Coordinates of C-alpha atoms in Angstrom, one line a residue:
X1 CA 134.6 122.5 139.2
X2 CA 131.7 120.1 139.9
X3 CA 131.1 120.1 136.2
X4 CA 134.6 119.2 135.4
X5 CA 134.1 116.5 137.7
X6 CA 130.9 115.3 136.5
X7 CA 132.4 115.4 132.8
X8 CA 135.1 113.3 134.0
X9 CA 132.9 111.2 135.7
X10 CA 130.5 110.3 132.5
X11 CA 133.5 110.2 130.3
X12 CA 134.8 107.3 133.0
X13 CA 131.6 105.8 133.1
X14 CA 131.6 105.4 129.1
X15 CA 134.9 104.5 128.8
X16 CA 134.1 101.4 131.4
X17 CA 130.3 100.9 129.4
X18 CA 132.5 100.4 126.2
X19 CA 134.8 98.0 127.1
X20 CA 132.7 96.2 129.1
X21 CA 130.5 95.7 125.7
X22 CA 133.7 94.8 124.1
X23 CA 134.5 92.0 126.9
X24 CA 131.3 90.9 126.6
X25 CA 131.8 90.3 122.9
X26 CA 134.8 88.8 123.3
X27 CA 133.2 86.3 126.1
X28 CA 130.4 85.4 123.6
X29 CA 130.3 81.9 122.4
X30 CA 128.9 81.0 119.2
X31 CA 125.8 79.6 119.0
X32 CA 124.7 76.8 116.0
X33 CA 121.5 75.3 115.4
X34 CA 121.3 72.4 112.8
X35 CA 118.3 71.1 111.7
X36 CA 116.4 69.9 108.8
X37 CA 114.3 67.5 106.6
X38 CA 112.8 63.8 104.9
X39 CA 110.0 64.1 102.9
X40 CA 108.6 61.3 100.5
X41 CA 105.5 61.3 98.1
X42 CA 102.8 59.8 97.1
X43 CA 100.5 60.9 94.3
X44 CA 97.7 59.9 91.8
X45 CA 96.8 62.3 89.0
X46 CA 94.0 61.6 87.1
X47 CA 95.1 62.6 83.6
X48 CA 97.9 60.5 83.4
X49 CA 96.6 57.2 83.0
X50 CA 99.1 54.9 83.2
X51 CA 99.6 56.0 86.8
X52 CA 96.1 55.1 87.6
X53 CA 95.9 52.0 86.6
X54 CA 99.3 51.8 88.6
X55 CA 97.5 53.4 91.5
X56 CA 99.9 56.2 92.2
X57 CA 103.4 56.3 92.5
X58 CA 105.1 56.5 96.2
X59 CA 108.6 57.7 96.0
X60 CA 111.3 60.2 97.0
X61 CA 110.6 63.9 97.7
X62 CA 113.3 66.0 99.1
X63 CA 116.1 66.2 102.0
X64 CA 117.2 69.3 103.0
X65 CA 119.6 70.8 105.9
X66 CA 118.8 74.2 107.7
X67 CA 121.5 75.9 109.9
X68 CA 121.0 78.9 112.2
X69 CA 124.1 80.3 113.9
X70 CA 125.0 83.7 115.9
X71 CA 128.5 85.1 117.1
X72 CA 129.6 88.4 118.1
X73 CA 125.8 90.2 117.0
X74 CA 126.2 88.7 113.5
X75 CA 123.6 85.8 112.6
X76 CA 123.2 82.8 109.8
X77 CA 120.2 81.5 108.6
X78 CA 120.4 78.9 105.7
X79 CA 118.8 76.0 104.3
X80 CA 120.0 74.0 101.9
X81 CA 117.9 71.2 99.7
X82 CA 118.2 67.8 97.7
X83 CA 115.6 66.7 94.6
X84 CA 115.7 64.3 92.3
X85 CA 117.1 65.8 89.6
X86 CA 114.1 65.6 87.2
X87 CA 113.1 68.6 89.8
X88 CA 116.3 70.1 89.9
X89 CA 118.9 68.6 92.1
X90 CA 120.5 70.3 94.5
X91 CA 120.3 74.2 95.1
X92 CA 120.4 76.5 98.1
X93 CA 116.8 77.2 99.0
X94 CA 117.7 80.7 101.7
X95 CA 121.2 81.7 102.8
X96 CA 121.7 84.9 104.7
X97 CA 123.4 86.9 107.2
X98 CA 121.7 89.1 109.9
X99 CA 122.1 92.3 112.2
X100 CA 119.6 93.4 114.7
X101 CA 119.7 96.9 115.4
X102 CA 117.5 96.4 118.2
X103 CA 114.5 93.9 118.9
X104 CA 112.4 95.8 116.3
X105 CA 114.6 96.0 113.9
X106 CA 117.0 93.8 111.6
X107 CA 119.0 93.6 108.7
X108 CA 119.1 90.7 106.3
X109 CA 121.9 90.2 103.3
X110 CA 122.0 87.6 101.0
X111 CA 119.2 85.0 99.2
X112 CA 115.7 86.1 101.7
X113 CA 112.8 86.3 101.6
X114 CA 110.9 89.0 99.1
X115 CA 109.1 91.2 101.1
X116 CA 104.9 90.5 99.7
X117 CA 102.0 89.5 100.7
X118 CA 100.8 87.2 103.3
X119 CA 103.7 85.6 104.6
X120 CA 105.6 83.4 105.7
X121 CA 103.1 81.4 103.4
X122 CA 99.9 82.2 101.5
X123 CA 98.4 79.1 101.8
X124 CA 97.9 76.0 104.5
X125 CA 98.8 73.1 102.0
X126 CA 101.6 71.3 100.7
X127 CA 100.9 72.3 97.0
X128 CA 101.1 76.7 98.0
X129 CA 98.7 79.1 96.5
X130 CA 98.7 80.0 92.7
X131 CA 100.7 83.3 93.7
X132 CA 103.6 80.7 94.6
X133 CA 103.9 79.6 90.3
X134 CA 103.9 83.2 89.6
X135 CA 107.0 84.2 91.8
X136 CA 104.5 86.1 94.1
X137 CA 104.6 83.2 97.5
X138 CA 107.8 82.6 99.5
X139 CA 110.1 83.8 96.4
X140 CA 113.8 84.3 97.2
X141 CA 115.9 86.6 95.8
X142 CA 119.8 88.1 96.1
X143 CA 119.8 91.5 97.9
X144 CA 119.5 93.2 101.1
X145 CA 116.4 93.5 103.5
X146 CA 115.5 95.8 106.4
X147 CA 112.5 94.8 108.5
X148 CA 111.0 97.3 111.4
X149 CA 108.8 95.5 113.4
X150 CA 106.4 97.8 116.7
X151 CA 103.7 95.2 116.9
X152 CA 101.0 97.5 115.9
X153 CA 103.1 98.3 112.8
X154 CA 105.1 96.5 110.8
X155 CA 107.6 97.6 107.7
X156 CA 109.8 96.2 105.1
X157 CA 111.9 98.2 102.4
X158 CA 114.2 95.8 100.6
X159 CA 116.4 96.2 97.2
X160 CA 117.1 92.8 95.2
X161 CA 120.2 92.4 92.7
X162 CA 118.7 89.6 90.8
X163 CA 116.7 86.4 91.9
X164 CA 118.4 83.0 92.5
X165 CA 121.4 83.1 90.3
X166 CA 124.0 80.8 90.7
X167 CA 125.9 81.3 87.9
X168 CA 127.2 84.8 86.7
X169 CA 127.0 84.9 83.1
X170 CA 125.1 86.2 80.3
X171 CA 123.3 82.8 79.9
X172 CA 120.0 82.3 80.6
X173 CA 119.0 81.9 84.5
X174 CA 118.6 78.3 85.2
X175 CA 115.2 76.9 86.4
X176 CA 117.0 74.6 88.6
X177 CA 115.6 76.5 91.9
X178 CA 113.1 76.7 94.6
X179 CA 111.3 79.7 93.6
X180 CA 109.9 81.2 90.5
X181 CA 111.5 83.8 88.5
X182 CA 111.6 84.8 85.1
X183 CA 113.8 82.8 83.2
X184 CA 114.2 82.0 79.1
X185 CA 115.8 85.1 77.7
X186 CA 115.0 87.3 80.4
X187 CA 116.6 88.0 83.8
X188 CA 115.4 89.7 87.0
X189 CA 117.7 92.5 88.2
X190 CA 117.3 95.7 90.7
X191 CA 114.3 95.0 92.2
X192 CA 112.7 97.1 94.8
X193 CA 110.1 96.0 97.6
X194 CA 108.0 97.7 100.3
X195 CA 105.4 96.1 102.5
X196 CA 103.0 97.2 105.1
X197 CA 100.9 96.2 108.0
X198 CA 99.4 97.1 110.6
X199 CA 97.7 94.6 113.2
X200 CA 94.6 95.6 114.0
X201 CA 94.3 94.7 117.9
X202 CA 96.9 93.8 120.8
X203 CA 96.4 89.9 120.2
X204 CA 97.8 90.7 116.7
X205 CA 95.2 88.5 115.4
X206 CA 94.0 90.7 112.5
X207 CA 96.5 92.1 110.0
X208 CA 96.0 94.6 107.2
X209 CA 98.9 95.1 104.7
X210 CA 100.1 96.7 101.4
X211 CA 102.8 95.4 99.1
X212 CA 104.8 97.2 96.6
X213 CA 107.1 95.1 94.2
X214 CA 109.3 97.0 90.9
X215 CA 112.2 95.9 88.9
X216 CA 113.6 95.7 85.6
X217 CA 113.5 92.6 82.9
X218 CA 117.2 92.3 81.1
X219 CA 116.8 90.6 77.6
X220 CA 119.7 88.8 76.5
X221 CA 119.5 89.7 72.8
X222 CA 118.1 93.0 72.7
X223 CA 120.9 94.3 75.9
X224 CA 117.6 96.1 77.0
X225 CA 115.7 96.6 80.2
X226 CA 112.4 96.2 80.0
X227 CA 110.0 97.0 84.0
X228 CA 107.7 94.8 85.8
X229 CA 105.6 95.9 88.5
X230 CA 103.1 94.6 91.1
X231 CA 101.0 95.2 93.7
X232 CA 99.3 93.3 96.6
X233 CA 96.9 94.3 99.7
X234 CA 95.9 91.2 102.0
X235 CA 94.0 90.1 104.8
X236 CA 94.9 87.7 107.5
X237 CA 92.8 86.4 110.6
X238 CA 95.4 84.2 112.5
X239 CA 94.1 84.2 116.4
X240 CA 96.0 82.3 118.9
X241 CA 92.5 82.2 121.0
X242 CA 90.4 80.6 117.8
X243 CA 90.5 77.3 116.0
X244 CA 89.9 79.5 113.0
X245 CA 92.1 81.3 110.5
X246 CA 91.6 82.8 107.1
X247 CA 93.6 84.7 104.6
X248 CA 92.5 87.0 101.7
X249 CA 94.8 88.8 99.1
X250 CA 94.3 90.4 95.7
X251 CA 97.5 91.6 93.4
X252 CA 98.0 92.9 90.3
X253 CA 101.2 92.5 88.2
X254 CA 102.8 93.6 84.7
X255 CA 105.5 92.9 82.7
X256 CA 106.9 94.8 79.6
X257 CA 110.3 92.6 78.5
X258 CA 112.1 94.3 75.7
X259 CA 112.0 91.6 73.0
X260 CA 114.4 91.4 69.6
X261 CA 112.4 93.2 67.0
X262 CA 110.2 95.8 68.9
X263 CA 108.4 92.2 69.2
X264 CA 105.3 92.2 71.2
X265 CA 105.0 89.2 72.8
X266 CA 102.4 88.8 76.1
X267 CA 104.3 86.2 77.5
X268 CA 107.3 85.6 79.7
X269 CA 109.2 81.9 80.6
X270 CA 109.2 81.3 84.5
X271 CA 110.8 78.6 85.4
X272 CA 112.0 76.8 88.8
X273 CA 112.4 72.6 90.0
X274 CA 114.1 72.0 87.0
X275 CA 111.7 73.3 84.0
X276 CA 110.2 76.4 82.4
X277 CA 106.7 77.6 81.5
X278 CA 105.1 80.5 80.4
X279 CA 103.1 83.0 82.0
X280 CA 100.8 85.8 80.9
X281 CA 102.5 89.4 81.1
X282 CA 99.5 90.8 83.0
X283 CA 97.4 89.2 85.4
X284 CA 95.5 89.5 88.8
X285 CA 95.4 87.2 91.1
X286 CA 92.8 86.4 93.9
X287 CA 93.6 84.1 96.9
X288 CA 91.1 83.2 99.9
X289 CA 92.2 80.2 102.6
X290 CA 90.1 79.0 105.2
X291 CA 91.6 76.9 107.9
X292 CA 90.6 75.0 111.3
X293 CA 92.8 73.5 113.7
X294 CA 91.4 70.4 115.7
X295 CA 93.5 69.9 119.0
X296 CA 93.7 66.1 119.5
X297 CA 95.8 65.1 122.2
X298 CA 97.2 61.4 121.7
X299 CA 100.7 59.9 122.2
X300 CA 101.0 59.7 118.3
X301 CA 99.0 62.9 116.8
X302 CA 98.8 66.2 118.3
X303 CA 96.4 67.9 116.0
X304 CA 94.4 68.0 112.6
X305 CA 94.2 71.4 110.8
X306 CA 91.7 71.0 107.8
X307 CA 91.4 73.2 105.0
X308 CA 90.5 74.3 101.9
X309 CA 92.7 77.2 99.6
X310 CA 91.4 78.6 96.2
X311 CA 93.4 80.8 94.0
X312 CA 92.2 82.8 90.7
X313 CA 94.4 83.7 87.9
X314 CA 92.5 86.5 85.8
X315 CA 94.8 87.0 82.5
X316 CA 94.5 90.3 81.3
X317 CA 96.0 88.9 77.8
X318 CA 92.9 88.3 74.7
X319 CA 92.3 84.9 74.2
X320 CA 93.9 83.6 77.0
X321 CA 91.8 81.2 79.2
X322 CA 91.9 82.1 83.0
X323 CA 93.4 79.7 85.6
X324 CA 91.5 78.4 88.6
X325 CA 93.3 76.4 92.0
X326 CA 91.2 74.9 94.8
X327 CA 93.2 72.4 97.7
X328 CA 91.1 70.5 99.8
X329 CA 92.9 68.9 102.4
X330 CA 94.1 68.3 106.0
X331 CA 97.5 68.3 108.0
X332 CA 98.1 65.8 110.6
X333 CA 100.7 66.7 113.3
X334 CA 102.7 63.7 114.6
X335 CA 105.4 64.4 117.1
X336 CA 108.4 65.9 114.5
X337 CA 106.2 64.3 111.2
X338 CA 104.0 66.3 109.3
X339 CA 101.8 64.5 106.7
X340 CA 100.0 66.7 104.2
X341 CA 96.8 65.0 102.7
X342 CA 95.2 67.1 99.5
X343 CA 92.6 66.6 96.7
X344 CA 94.5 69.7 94.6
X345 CA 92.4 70.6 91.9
X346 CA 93.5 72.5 89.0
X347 CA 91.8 74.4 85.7
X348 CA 94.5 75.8 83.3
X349 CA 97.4 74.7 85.7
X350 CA 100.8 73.2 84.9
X351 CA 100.9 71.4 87.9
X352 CA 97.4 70.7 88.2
X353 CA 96.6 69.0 84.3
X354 CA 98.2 67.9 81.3
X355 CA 98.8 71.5 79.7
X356 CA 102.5 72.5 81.0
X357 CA 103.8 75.2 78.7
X358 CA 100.9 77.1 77.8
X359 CA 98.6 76.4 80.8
X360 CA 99.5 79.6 82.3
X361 CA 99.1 81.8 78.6
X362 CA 96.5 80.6 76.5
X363 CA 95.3 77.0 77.8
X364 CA 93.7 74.8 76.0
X365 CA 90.7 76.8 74.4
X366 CA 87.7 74.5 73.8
X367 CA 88.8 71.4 75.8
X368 CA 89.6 73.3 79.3
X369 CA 88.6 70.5 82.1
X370 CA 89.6 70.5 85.5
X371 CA 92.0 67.7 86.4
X372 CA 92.7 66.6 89.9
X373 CA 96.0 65.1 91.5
X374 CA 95.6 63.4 94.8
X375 CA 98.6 63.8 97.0
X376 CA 100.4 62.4 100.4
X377 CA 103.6 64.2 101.4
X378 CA 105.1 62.7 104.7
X379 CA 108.1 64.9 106.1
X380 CA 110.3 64.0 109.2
X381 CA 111.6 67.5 110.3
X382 CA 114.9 67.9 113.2

């Protein structure tokens, strides 16, 4: 008898639990966040000389929009953004929806971010990190994402369709996007990620991790998939009791396309803002950034973080030159402004010299110089 009534009684209870949950999402209200962007830009680079003796250029950068919303336990995050169309126009930068299990546990659908590496950024400058201009920094792709997050440990396992496509066709992927994928005549599709790291105190000031990446390479004239693989383990020293911070990471990646004629080509088109390039089928890369934050408290500027980020692109292709990336520089915090000030210096780079295509495969053998482009991005951000 009293278990009958204690049956009852729990069954009651649960009943009441249930639909008080279910009034309670029917009381919700949505929530929206809107926020966004103005950037402009001014830069000097010393191998184009007509814009030295013009003393730089000073012009338009980018305007973007970012939205957050949440109703009934489902969220949005997305961030739309506006170039010039010489770097690509318009394109959705991130768009996707979220579920949190718990406070330790989530589930993203839609364009995220790839689980590797240091994130959210592996670098402190406006110009990123040479892992950005290989698809390895912030890179966005079309799939689903589970993140566990304990504190102490971290973990990501994620599955990716195919990178930023807009258009669902057998033509080639359009560069006209915010990350870098392979483009040309191959495509990314059914990629898997997994990332780990475990913080190495309470502070959660020290952080180990491991990154796994695979996928396959569809060619467009062959029908074939080729793989691509990479790997990553990083170091990152981000303190909230130290003006100091630092970040390490060394990767290795491969990729074997499946060319037209058993072809054996050791290079693969990238492509995003617009344009393509090439880039060496295997590679390591070696990032170190070093950082210091100087509190300054004024009416107009809050703080100065200096810095200085080098990147090392070792091609594991003969007779291709290696590419080197050093950014000396210093962000100045204004109230919502944030004004990036960099010497970025470049050996080998696309962005950095007056090599695009090749810069990243062979170079320029025999009359490699480093080149330097002086840059001043101002960005209102709401």
């Amino acid at each position: 008898m009293h278990k009958t009534v204690l049956l009852l009684f729990l069954c009651l209870f649960g009943t009441l639990c249930h639909a008080q949950d279910l009034e309670d999402k029917d009381n919700e209200k949505p929530a929206l966040k809107l926020g966004g962007a103005l950037r402009f830009n001014y830069n000097l680079s010393t191998w184009k000389q007509d814009q030295v003796e013009r003393g730089g250029d000073f012009g338009f950068d980018m305007f973007r929009i970012n939205a957050e919303a949440a109703y009934k336990g489902i969220k949005l995050n997305a961030e739309f953004r506006h170039y010039s169309q010489a770097f690509g126009g318009s394109f959705l930068k991130q768009g996707w929806f979220q579920y949190d299990f718990s406070d330790a546990a989530q589930l993203q659908v839609g364009l995220n971010q790839v689980p590797f590496g240091i994130q959210q950024y592996n670098s402190n400058n406006w110009f990123f990190n040479m892992t950005y201009y290989l698809g390895f920094e912030d890179d966005h792709d079309m799939g689903v994402k589970y993140i566990h997050d304990r504190g102490r440990w971290q973990w990501h396992a994620a599955y990716y369709k195919s990178a930023e496509d807009f258009v669902f066709s057998s033509a080639e992927a359009s560069p006209n996007r915010y990350s870098y994928d392979v483009t040309g005549r191959n495509k990314e599709n059914n990629q898997l990620n997994f990332k780990l790291v475990r913080r190495l105190d309470d502070s959660l000031a020290h952080e180990l991790g491991v990154s796994l990446q695979g996928g396959l390479l569809y060619n467009l004239d062959t029908r074939r998939n080729g793989t691509r693989y990479a790997g990553a383990v990083h170091y990152e020293f981000k303190p909230s009791y130290s003006r100091w911070s630092m970040k390490l990471q060394a990767m290795r990646y491969r990729f074997q396309p499946k060319y037209a004629n058993g072809a054996a080509l050791n290079f693969v088109e990238m492509g995003a803002y617009g344009a393509n390039y090439r880039v060496a089928t295997r590679g390591d890369l070696y990032t170190a950034n070093v950082a210091y934050r100087l509190p300054i408290e004024t009416r107009l500027l809050q703080s100065i973080t200096f810095y200085d980020n080098y990147g090392y692109y070792s091609k594991d292709v003969r007779g291709f030159e290696n590419s080197h990336m050093n950014v000396l520089g210093a962000l100045f915090a204004a109230g919502p402004m944030a004004i990036y000030t960099d010497a970025a210096f470049g050996y080998n780079h696309p962005w950095l010299g007056p090599e695009w295509e090749n810069a990243f495969t062979s170079g320029t053998p025999g009359n490699t110089r480093w080149h330097m482009r002086f840059n001043i991005n101002m960005g209102y951000y709401f």
